[in-house]
XYZ file of N, CA and C in Angstrom:
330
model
N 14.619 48.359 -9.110
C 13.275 48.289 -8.555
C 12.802 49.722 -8.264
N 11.567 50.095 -8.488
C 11.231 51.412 -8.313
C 10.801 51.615 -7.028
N 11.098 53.118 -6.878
C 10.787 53.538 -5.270
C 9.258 53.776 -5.211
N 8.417 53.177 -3.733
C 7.017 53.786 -4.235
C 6.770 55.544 -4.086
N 5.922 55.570 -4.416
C 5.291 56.785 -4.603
C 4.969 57.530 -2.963
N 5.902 58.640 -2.798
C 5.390 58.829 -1.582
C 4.303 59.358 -1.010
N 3.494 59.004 -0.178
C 2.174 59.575 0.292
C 1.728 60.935 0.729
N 1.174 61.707 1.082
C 0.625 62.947 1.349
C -0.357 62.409 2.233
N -0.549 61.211 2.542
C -0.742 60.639 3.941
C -0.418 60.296 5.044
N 0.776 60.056 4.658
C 1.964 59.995 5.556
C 2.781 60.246 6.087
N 3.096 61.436 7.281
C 3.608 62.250 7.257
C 5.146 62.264 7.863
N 5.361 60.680 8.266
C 7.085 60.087 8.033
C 7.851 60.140 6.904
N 6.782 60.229 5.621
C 7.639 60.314 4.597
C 7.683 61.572 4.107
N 7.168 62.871 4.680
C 7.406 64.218 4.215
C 8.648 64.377 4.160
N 9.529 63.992 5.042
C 10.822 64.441 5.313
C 11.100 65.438 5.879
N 11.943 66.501 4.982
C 11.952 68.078 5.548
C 11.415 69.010 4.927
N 9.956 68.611 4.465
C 9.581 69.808 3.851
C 8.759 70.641 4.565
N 8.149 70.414 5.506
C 7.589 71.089 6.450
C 8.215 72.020 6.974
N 9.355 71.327 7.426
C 10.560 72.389 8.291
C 10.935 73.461 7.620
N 11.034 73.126 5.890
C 11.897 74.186 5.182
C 10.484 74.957 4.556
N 9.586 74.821 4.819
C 8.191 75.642 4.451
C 7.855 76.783 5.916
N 8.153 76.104 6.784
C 8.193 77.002 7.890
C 9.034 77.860 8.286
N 10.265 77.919 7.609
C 11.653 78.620 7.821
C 11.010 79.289 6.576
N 10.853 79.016 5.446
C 10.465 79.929 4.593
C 9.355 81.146 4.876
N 8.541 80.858 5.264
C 7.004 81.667 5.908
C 8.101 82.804 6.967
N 8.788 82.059 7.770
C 9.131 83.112 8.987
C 10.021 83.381 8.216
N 10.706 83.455 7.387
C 11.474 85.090 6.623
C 11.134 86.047 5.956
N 9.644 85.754 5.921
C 8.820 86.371 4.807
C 8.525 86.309 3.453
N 9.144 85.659 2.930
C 9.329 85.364 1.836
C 8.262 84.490 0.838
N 8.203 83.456 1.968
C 6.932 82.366 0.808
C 5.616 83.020 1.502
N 4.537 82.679 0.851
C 3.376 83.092 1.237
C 2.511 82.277 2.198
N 2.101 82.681 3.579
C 1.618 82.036 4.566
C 0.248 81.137 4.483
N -0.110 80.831 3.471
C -0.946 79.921 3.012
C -0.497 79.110 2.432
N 1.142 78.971 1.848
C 1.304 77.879 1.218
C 1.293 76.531 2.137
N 0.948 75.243 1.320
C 0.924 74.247 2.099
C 1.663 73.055 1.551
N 1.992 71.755 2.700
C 2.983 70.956 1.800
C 2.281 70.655 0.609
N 1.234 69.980 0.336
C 0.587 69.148 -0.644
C 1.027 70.032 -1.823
N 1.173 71.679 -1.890
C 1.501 72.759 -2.889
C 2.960 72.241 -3.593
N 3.762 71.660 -3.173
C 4.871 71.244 -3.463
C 4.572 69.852 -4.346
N 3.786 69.248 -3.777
C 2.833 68.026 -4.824
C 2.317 68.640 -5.873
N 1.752 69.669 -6.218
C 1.051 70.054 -7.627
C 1.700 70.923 -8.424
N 2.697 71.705 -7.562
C 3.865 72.103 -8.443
C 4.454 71.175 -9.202
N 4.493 70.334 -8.200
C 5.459 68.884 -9.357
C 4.825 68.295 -10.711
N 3.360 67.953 -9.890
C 2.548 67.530 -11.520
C 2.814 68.922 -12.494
N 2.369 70.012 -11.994
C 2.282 70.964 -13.313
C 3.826 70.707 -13.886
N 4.980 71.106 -13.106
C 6.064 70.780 -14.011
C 6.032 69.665 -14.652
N 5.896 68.333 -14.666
C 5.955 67.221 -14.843
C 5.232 67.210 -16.329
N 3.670 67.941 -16.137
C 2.759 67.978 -17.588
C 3.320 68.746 -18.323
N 4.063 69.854 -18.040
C 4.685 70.507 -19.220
C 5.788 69.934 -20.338
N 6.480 69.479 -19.253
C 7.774 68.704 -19.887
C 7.206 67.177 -20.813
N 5.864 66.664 -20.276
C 5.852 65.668 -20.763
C 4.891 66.266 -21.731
N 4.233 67.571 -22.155
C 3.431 67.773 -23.183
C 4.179 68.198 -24.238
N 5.559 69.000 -23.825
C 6.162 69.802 -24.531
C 7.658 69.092 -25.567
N 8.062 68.160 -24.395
C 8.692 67.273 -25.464
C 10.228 68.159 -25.818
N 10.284 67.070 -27.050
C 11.472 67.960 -27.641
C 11.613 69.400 -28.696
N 9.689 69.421 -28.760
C 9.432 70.778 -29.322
C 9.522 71.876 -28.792
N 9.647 72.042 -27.469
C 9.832 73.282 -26.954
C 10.868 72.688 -25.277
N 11.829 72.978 -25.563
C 12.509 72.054 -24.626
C 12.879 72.985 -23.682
N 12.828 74.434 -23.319
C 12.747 75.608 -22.583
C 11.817 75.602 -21.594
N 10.556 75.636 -22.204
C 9.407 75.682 -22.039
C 9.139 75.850 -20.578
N 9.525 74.656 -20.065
C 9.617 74.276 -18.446
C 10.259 75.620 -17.603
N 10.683 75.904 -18.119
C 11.656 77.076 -17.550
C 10.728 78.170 -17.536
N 10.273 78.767 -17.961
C 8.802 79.818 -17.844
C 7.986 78.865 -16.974
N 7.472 78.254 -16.304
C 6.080 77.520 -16.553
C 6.809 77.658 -14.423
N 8.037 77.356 -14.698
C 8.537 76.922 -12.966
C 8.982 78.666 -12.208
N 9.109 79.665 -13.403
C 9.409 80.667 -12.718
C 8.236 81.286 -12.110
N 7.122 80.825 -13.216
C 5.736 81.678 -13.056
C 5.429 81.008 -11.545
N 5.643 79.554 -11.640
C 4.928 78.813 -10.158
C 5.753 79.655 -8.960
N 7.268 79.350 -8.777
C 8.202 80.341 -8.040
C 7.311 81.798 -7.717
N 7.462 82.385 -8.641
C 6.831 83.994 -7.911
C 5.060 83.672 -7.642
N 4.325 82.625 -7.987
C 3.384 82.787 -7.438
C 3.361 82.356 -5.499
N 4.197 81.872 -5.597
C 4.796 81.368 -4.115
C 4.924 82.446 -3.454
N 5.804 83.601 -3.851
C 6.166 84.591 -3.054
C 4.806 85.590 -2.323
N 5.634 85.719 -1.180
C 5.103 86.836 -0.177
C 5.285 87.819 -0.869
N 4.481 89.242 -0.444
C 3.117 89.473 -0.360
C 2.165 88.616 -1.067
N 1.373 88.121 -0.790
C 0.625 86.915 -1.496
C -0.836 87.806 -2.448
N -0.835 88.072 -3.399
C -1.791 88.526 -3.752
C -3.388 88.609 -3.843
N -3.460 87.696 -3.245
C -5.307 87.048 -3.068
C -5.029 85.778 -2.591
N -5.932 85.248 -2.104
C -6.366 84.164 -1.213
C -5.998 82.591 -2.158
N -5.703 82.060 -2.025
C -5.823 80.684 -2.952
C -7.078 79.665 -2.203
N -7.560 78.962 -3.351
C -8.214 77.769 -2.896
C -7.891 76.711 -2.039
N -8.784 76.253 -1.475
C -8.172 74.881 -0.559
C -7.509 74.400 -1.192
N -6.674 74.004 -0.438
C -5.616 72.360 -0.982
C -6.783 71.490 -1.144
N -6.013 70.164 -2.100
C -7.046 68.930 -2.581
C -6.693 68.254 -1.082
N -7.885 67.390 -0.610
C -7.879 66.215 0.280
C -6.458 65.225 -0.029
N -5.945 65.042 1.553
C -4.738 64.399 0.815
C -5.132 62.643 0.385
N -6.273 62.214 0.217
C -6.428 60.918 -0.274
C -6.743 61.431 -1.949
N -7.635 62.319 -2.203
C -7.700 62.623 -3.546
C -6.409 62.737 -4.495
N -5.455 64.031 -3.644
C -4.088 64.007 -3.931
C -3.117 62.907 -3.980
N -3.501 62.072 -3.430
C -2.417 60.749 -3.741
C -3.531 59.614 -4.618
N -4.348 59.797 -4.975
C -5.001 59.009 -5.773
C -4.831 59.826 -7.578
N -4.518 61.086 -7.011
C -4.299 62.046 -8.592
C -2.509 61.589 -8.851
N -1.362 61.510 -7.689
C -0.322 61.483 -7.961
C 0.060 59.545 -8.230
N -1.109 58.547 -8.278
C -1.116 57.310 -8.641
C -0.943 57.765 -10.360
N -2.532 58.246 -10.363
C -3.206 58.298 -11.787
C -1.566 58.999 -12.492
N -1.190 59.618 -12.165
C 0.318 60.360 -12.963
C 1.334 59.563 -12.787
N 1.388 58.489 -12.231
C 2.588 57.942 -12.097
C 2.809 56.910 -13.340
N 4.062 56.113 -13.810
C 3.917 55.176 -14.788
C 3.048 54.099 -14.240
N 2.594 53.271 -15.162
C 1.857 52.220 -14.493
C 2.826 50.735 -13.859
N 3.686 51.058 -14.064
C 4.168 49.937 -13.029
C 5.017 50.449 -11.803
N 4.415 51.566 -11.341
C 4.872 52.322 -9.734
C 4.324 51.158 -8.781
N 5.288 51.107 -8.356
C 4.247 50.500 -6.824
C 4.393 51.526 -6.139
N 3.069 51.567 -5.644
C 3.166 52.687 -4.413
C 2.215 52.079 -3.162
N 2.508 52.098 -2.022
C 2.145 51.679 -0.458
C 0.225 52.239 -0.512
N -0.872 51.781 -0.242
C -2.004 52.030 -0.044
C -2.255 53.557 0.956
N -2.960 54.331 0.862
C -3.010 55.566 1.974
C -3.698 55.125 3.220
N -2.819 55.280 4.220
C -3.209 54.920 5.473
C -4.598 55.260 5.940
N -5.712 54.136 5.978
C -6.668 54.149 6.254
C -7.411 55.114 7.779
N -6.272 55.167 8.509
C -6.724 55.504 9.943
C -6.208 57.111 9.890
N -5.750 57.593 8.948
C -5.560 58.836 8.896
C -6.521 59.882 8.683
């Protein structure tokens, strides 16, 4: 049975990524604008590569995750854009999922 899709609404199911985004920031290292949902679109971009790239370029992924990696890093070079709304963001990480995910509705009162 498949696991659902976890929310970016929900912030019981973050787990520990908050914690380990904040230990990251205070060593200096990641860049103080990164945010959790950033860990959500890292995933799609890896995810589209591998699923565009196939067995024709089966490396591929490997450039595509180093480039995301150092864009992470501190000194942060310019400002990034807002994060997406986290209902948009879990309505984009539905649309990417297979179609028979179940995934839990985004908590309305959030």
């Amino acid at each position: 049975m498949p696991r659902p899709a976890p929310s970016p609404t929900d912030p019981g199911r973050a787990g520990r990524h908050p914690e380990l985004i904040n230990r990251a920031k205070a060593t200096g290292r990641l860049r103080e604008d990164f945010d959790p949902s950033d860990l959500v679109l890292i995933h799609m971009a890896y995810a589209g590569v591998v699923n565009a790239t196939g067995d024709a370029a089966l490396d591929a992924w490997r450039r595509v995750v180093a480039m995301l990696i150092q864009s992470c890093e501190a000194p942060a070079r310019g400002p990034l854009p807002s994060s997406p709304e986290h209902d948009a963001l879990y309505k984009a990480m539905l649309r990417a999922s297979p179609a028979d995910a179940t995934a839990p509705a985004p908590d309305e009162s959030a």
